[in-house]
Short mmCIF file of C-alpha atoms in Angstrom, two decimals:
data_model
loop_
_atom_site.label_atom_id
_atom_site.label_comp_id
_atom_site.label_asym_id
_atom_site.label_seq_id
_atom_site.Cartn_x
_atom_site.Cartn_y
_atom_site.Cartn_z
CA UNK N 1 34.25 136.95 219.89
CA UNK N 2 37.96 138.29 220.86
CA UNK N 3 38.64 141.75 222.00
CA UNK N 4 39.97 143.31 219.07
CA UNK N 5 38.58 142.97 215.55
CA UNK N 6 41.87 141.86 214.07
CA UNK N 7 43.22 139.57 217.05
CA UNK N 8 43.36 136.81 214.68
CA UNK N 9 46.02 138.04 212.21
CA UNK N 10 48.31 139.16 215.68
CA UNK N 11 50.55 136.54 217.45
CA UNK N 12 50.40 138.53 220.65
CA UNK N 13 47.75 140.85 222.33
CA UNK N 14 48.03 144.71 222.24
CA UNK N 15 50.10 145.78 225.12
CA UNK N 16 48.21 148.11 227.77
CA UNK N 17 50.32 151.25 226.73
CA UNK N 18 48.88 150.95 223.31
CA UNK N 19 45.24 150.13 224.32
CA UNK N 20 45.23 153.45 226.95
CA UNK N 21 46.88 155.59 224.31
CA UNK N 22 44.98 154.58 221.19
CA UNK N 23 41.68 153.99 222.71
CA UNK N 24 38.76 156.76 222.15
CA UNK N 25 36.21 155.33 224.66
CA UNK N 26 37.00 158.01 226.77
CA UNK N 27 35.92 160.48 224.42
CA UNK N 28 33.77 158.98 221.73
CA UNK N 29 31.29 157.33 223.69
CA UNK N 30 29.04 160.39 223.19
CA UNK N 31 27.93 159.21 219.70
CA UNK N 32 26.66 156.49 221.21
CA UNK N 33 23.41 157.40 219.90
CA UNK N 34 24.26 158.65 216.66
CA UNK N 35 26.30 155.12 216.05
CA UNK N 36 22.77 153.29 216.89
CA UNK N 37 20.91 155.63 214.61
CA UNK N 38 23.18 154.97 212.09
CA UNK N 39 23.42 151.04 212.43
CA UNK N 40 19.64 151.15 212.61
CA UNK N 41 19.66 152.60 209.20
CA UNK N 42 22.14 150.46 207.83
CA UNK N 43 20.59 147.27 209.09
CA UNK N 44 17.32 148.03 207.24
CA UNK N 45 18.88 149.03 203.88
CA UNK N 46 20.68 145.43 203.96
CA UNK N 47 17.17 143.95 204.49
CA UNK N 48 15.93 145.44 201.81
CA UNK N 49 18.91 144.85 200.18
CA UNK N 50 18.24 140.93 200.94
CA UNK N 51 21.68 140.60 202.70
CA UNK N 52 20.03 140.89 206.08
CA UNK N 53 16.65 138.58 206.88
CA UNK N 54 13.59 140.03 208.63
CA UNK N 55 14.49 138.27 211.42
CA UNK N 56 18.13 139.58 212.22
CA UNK N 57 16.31 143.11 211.59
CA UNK N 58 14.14 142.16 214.09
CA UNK N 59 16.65 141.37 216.72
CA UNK N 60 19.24 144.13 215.99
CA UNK N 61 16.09 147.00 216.67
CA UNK N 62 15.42 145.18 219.93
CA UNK N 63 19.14 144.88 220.75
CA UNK N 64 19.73 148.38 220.62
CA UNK N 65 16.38 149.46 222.03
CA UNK N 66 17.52 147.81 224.95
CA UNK N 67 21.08 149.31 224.36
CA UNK N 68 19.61 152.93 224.18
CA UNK N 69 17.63 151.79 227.75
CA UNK N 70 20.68 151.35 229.25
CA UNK N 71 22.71 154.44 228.24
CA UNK N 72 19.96 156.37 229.06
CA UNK N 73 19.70 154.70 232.80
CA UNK N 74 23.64 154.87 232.74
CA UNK N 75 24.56 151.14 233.03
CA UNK N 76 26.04 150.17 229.92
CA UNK N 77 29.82 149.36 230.64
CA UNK N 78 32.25 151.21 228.84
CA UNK N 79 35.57 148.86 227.71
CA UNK N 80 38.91 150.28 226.84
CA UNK N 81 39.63 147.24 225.53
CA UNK N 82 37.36 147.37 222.90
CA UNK N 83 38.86 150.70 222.13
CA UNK N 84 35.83 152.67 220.59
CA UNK N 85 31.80 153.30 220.89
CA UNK N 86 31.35 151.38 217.75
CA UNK N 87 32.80 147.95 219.15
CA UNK N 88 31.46 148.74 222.71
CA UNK N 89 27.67 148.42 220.92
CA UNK N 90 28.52 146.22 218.77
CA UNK N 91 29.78 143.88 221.21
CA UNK N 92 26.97 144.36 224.02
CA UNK N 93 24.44 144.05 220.53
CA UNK N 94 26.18 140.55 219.89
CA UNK N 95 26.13 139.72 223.46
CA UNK N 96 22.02 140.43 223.79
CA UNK N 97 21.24 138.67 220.19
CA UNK N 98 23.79 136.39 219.12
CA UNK N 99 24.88 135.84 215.35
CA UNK N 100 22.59 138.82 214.45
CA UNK N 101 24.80 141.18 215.86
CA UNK N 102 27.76 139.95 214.22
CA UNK N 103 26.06 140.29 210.61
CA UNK N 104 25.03 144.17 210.77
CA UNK N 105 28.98 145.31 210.09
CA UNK N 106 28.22 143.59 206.99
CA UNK N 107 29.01 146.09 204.00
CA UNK N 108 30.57 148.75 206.19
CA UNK N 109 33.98 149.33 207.67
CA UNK N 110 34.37 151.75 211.39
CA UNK N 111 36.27 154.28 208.55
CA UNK N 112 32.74 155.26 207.22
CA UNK N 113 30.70 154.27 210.35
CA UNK N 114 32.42 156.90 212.53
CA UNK N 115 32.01 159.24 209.66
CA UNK N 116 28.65 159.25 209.51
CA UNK N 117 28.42 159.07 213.15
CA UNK N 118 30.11 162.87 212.96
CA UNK N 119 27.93 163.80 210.59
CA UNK N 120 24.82 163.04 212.43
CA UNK N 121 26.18 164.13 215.75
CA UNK N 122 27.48 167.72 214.18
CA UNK N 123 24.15 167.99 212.64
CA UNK N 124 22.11 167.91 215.75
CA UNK N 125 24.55 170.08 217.05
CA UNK N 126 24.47 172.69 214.50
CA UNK N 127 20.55 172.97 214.43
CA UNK N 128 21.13 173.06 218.59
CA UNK N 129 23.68 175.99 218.01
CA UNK N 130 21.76 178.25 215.10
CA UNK N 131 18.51 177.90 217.60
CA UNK N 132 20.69 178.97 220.66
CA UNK N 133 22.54 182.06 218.11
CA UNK N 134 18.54 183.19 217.28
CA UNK N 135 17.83 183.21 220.99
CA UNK N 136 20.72 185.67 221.71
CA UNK N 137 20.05 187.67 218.43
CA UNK N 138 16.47 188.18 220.52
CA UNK N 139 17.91 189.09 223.53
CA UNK N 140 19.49 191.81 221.88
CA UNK N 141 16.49 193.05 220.07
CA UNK N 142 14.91 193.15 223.09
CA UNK N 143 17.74 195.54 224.58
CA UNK N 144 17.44 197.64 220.82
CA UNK N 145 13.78 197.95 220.69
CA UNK N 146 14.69 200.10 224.68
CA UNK N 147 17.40 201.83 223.27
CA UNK N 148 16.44 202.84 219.88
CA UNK N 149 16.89 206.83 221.18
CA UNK N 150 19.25 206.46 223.85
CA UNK N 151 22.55 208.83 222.52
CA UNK N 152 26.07 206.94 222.58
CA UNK N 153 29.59 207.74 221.33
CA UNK N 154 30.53 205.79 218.10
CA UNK N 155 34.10 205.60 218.27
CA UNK N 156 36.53 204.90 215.32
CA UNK N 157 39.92 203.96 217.13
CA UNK N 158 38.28 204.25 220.67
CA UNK N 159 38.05 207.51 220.05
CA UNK N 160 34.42 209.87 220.21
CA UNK N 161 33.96 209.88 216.33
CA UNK N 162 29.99 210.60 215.81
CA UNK N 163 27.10 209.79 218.02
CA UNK N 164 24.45 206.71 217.27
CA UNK N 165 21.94 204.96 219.38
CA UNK N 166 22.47 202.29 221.91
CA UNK N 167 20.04 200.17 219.91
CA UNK N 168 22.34 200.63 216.64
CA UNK N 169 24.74 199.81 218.25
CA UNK N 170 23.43 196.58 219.11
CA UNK N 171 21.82 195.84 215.47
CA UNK N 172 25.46 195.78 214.61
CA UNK N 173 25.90 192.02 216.32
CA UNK N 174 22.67 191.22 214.95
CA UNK N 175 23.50 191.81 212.03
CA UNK N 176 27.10 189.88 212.70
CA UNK N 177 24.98 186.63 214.56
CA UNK N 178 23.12 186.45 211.25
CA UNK N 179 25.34 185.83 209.13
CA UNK N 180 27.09 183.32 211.62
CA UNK N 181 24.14 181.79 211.25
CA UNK N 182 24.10 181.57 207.53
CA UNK N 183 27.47 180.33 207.64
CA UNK N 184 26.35 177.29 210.00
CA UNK N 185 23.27 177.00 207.44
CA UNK N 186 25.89 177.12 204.82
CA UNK N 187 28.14 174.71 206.42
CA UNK N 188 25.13 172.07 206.99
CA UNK N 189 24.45 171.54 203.23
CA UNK N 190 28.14 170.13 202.84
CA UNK N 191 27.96 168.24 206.22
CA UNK N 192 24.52 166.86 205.13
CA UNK N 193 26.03 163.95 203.20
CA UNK N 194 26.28 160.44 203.79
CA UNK N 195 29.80 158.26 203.82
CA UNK N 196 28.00 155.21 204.62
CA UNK N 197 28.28 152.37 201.96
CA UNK N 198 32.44 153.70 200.78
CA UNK N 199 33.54 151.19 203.70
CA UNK N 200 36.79 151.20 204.25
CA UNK N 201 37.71 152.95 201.40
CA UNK N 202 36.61 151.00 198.10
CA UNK N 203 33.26 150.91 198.55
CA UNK N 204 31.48 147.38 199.30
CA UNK N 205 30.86 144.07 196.89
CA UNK N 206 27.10 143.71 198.42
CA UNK N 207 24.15 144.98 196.87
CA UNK N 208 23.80 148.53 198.61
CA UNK N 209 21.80 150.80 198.36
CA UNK N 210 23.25 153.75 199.89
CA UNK N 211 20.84 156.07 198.60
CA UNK N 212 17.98 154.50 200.79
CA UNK N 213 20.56 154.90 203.94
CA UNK N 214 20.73 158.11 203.38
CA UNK N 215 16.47 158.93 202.92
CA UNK N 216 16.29 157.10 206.17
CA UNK N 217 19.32 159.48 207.98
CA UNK N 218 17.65 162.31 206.58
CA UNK N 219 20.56 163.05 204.41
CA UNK N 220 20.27 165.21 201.00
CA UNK N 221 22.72 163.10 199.54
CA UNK N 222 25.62 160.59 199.52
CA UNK N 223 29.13 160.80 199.44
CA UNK N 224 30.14 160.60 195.32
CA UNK N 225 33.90 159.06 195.96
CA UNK N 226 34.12 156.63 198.66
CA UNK N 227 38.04 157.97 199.36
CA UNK N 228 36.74 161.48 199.81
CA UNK N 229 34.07 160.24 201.79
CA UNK N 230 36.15 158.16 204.99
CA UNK N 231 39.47 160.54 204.50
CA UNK N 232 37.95 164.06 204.46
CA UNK N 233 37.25 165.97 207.31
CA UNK N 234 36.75 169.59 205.65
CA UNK N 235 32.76 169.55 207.01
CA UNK N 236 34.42 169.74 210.70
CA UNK N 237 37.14 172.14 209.84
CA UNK N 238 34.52 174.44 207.79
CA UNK N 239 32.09 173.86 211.23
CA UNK N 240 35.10 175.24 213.20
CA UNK N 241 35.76 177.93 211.26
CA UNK N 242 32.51 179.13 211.57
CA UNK N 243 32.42 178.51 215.59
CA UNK N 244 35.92 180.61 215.36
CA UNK N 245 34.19 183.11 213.46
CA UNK N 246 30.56 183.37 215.52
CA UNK N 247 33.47 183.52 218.98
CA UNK N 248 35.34 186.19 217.39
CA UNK N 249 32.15 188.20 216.93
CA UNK N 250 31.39 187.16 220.78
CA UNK N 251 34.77 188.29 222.29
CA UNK N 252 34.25 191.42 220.58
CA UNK N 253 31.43 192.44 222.11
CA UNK N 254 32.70 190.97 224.82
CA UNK N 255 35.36 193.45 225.10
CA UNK N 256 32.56 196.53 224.95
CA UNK N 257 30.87 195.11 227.48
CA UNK N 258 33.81 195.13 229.67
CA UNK N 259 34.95 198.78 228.71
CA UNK N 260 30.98 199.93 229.19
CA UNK N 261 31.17 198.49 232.54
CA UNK N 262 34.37 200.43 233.77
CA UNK N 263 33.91 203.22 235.57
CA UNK N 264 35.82 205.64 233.21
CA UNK N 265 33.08 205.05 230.83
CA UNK N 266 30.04 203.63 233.12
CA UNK N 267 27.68 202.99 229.96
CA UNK N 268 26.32 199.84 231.67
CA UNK N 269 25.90 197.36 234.03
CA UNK N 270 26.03 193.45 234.11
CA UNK N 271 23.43 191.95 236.52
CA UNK N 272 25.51 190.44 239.89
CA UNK N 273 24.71 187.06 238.85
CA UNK N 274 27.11 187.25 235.97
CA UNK N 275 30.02 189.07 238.02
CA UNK N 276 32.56 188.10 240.61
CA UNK N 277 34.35 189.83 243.40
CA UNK N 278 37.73 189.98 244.65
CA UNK N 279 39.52 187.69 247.08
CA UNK N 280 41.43 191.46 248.39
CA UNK N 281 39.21 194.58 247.37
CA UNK N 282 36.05 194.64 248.62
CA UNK N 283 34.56 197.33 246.22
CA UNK N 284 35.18 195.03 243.04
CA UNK N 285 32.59 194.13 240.93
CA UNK N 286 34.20 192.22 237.61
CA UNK N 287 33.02 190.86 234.16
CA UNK N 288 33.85 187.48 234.44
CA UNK N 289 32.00 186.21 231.70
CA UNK N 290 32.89 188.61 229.17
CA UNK N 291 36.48 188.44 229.94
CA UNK N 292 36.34 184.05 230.04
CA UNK N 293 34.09 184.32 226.70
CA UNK N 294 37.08 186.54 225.30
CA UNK N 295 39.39 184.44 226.49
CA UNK N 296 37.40 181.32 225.04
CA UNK N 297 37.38 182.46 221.69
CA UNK N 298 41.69 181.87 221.30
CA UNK N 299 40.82 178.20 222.62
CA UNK N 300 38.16 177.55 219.46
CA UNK N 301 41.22 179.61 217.19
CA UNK N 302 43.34 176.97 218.40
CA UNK N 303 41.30 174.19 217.76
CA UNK N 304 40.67 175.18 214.38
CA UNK N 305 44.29 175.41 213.50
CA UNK N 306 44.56 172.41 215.14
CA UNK N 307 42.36 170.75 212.80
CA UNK N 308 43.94 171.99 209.58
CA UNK N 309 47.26 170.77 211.18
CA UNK N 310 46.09 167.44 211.53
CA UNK N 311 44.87 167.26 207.70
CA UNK N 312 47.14 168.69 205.77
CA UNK N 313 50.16 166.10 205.49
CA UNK N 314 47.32 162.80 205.02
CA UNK N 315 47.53 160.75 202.28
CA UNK N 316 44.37 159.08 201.21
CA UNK N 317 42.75 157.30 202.30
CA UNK N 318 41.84 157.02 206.39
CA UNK N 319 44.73 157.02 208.84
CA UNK N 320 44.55 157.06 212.71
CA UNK N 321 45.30 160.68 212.64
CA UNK N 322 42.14 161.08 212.46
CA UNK N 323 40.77 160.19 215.50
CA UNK N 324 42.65 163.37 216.61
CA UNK N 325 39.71 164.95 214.95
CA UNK N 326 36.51 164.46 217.37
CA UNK N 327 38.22 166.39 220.98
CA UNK N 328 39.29 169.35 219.08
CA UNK N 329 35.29 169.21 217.82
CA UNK N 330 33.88 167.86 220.82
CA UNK N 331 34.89 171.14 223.02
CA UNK N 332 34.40 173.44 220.37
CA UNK N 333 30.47 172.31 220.40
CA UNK N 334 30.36 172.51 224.23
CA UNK N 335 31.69 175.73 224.37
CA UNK N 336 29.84 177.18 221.67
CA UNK N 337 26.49 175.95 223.45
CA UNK N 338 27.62 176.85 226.67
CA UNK N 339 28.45 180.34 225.66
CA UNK N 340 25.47 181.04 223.79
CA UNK N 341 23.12 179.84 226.53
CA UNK N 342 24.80 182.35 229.28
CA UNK N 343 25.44 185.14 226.89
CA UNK N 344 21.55 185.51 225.83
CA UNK N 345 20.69 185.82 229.89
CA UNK N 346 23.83 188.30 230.49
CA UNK N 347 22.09 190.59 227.45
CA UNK N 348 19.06 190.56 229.22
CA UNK N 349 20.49 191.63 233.03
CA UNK N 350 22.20 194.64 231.19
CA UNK N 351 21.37 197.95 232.92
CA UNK N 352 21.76 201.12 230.21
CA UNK N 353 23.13 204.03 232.09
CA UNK N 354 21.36 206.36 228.98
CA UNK N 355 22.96 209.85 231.31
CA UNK N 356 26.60 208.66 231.19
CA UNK N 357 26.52 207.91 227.48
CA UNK N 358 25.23 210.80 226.55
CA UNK N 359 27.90 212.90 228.40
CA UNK N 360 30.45 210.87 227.21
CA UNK N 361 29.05 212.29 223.58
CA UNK N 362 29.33 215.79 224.91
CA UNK N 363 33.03 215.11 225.20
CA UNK N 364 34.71 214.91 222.05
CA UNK N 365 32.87 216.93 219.13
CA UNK N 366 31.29 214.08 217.98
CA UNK N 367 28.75 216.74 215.97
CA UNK N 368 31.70 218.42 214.35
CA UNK N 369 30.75 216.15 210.85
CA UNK N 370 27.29 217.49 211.21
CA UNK N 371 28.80 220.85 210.72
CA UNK N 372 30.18 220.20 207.79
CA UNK N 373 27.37 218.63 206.14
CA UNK N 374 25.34 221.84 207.00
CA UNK N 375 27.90 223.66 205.85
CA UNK N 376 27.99 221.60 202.67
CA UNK N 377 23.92 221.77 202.42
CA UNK N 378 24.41 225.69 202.42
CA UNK N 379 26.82 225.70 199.05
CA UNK N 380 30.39 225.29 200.70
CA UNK N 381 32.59 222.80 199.08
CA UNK N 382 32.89 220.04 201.48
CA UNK N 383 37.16 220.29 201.67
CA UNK N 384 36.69 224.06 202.43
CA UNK N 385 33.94 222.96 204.86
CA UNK N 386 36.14 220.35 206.49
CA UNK N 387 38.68 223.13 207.22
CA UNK N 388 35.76 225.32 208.66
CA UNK N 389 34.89 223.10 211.22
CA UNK N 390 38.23 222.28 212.21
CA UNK N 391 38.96 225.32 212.99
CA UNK N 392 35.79 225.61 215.12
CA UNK N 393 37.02 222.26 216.67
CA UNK N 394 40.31 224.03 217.48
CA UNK N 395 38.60 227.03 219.18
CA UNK N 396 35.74 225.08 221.38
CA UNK N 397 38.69 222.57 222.75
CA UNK N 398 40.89 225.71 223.95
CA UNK N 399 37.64 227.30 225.79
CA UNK N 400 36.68 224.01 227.02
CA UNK N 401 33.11 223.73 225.45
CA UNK N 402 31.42 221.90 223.12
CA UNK N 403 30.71 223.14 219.73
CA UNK N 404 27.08 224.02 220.46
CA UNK N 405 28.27 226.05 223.13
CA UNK N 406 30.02 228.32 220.68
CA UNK N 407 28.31 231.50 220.16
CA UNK N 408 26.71 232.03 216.52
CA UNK N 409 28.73 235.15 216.16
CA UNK N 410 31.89 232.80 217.02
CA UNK N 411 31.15 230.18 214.28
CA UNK N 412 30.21 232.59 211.91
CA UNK N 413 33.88 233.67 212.17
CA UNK N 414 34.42 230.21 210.58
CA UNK N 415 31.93 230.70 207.71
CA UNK N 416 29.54 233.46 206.98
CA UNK N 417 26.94 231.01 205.70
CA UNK N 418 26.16 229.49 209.35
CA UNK N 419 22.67 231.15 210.48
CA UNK N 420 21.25 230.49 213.91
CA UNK N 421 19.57 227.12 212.59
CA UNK N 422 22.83 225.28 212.77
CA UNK N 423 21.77 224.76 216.59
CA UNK N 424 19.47 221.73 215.51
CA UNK N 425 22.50 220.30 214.18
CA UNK N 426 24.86 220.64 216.81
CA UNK N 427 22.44 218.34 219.23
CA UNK N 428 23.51 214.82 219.53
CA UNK N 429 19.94 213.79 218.99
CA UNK N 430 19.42 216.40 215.91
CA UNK N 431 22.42 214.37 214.52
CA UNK N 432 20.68 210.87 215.18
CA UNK N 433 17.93 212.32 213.19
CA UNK N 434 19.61 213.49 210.67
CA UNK N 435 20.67 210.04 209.44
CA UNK N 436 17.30 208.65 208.79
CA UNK N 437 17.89 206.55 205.67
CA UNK N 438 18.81 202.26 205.28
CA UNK N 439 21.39 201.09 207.33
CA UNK N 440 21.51 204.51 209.22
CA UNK N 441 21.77 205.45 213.31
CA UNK N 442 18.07 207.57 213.10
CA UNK N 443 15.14 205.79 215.49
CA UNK N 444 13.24 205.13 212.82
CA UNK N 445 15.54 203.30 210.96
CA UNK N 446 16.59 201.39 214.06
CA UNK N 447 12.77 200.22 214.56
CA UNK N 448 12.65 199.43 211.27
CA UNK N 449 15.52 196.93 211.71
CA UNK N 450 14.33 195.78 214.73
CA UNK N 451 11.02 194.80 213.08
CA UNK N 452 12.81 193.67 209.84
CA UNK N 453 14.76 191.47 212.45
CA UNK N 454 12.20 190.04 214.01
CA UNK N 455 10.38 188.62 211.26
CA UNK N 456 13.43 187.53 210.09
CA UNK N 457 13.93 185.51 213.30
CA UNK N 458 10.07 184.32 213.58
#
């Protein structure tokens, strides 16, 4: 058996240059197991299909049980020269079982084997990543369920706009994880079909039965256009677009957590494990995490974009091009899973600092809308209360007081209706209260989401 596949059409061998730049080993060796799954699969349907005897079947599971033995112990020998993971097994196969291993590429071409391998692979890897997105969604529950009174500033452009709870706060990313993970759920349908049996890109003159490959690969259906099916890579693109999505939602808190821990707003702190010091200043204590997952989330933007790139000038049907497509994917897996996995244990080392929030509320009027819905609740159109209460606004700033520091007499100056009840307005936790209804800041409703969650998640 020569190196290369083709080496009998060639008058000459590939020159090293080509074999180092060209090769995947490197790289796509981590479907190994995926590539014997799917050969496994493939070698039984052409049993059945009577192209394959019982007792090449026979051989070809023990070859690659004993394959599988020695990936997992680390001893199978990686060639370049036999440029990818599908010729490095099929070659040690045909080494351990003879003529056996040269019949199971029978009815199949590497254009739809290393498509399904993908498939499988980014399979696993999506159930891997919703599981480790549920985990965090926990973590933050967890955190919520604490929190569901403690007081906060909700800003609109970082600026003290009304107050809500800590634990509303954090629904808000549980809400976001969720539907990342509906989009991943989403995504799997439309990754969850099976290019085996389209070959290289005609489909196969043997009896297939590609419908029994894909029952055994656990696939809800096949590929309809055997083109489409080894030229298409829109199930790894859509996957990426999701992972850019679920790591935009992840810098983003990212970036609270870093402005929480400063000391100009000292609403938390990470746990020391998760922080770093400084090479010069002793007293610094930094968000490293945060600030790499922030940074992380432009390298899975990029790799999406990268992605389309590669598609979008490909005639059909496969070209080498795409073998540009599994690095791009490869990273954006690992540092989805790695990101997940820290940021879950980072929620759960988060100290609240429940006194600082609540005086950062204090600081900007953030029950001035309050106002005006009493206002409004007492008969006052709500433009005319607007104006009211910015007035008031106008008149606490230039004492230097908040608005429930105002005398009665002084905000009745703004409106005759205001009676000495407006004080249970003018609390940060009256406000809290007040918004008791779906989707609202009030405790309640935050426990009620938290529960809702959970069952949700169980």
């Amino acid at each position: 058996m020569n190196n290369k596949t083709w080496s009998g059409r060639f008058d000459e061998p590939v020159s090293e240059l080509v074999k180092q730049y060209t090769a995947s080993i490197p790289f796509d060796h981590r479907l190994a197991r995926h590539d014997i799954q799917g050969s496994l699969a493939h070698a039984q349907m052409l049993c059945k299909a009577g192209v394959l005897s019982e007792s090449d079947l026979a051989d070809i599971r023990r070859g690659m049980a004993e394959i599988l033995e020695e990936i997992d112990a680390g001893s199978l020998k990686w060639s370049l020269d036999l440029e990818d993971v599908h010729m490095n097994i099929e070659r040690r196969l045909t080494e351990k079982i003879g003529d056996a291993g040269k019949r199971l590429h029978t009815g199949r071409s590497r254009n739809d084997q290393v498509a399904t391998d993908i498939r499988l692979w980014l399979r696993d890897e999506s159930d891997h990543i919703s599981g480790l997105l549920a985990d965090l969604q926990h973590a933050l529950l967890d955190v919520a369920a604490e929190h569901s009174e403690t007081v906060m500033p909700g800003f609109t452009h970082l600026q003290v706009a009304q107050p809500v709870s800590f634990g509303h706060h954090l629904l808000a990313y549980v809400e976001m994880f969720g539907r990342d993970r509906e989009r991943l759920a989403d995504c799997r349908k439309r990754l969850n079909r099976l290019p085996l049996g389209a070959a290289a890109l005609a489909g196969t003159t043997y009896p297939v039965s590609r419908e029994t490959t894909a029952r055994l690969l656990g696939f809800d259906e096949v590929c309809q256009n055997s083109l489409d099916a080894v030229s298409d890579r829109d199930f790894a693109i859509e996957f990426t677009a999701a992972a850019a999505l679920l790591m935009t939602h992840l810098s983003r808190l990212s970036e609270e957590l870093i402005v929480w821990m400063s000391p100009r707003f000292a609403f938390i702190d990470l746990a020391d494990r998760f922080c770093t010091g400084s090479s010069i200043m002793p007293q610094k204590k930094n968000p490293d995490v945060p600030e790499l997952v922030r940074g992380k989330s432009a390298r899975i933007t990029g790799h999406l974009m990268a992605l389309l790139t590669l598609m979008k000038s490909q005639p059909l049907a496969y070209n080498k091009d795409n073998q540009e497509d599994k690095e791009p994917l490869f990273d954006t897996v690992d540092t989805l899973v790695q990101t997940l996995k820290i940021y879950a244990e980072m929620v759960r080392g988060i100290r609240v600092k429940p006194e600082n929030m609540r005086a950062a509320v204090m600081q900007g009027f953030a029950t001035a809308t309050d106002l005006a819905d009493y206002l409004v609740k007492k008969g006052l159109p709500f433009r005319d209360s607007h104006e009211a209460v910015a007035r008031a606004v106008r008149l606490a700033e230039s004492k230097g007081v908040d608005l429930a520091d105002l005398s009665l007499a002084e905000l009745q100056n703004f409106s005759d209706l205001i009676a000495d009840d407006v004080y249970r307005v003018l609390t940060p936790e009256g406000s809290l209260k007040a918004r008791n209804h779906t989707g609202g800041t009030a405790p309640e409703q935050v426990r009620r989401q938290i529960e809702r969650w959970r069952k949700l998640l169980a």
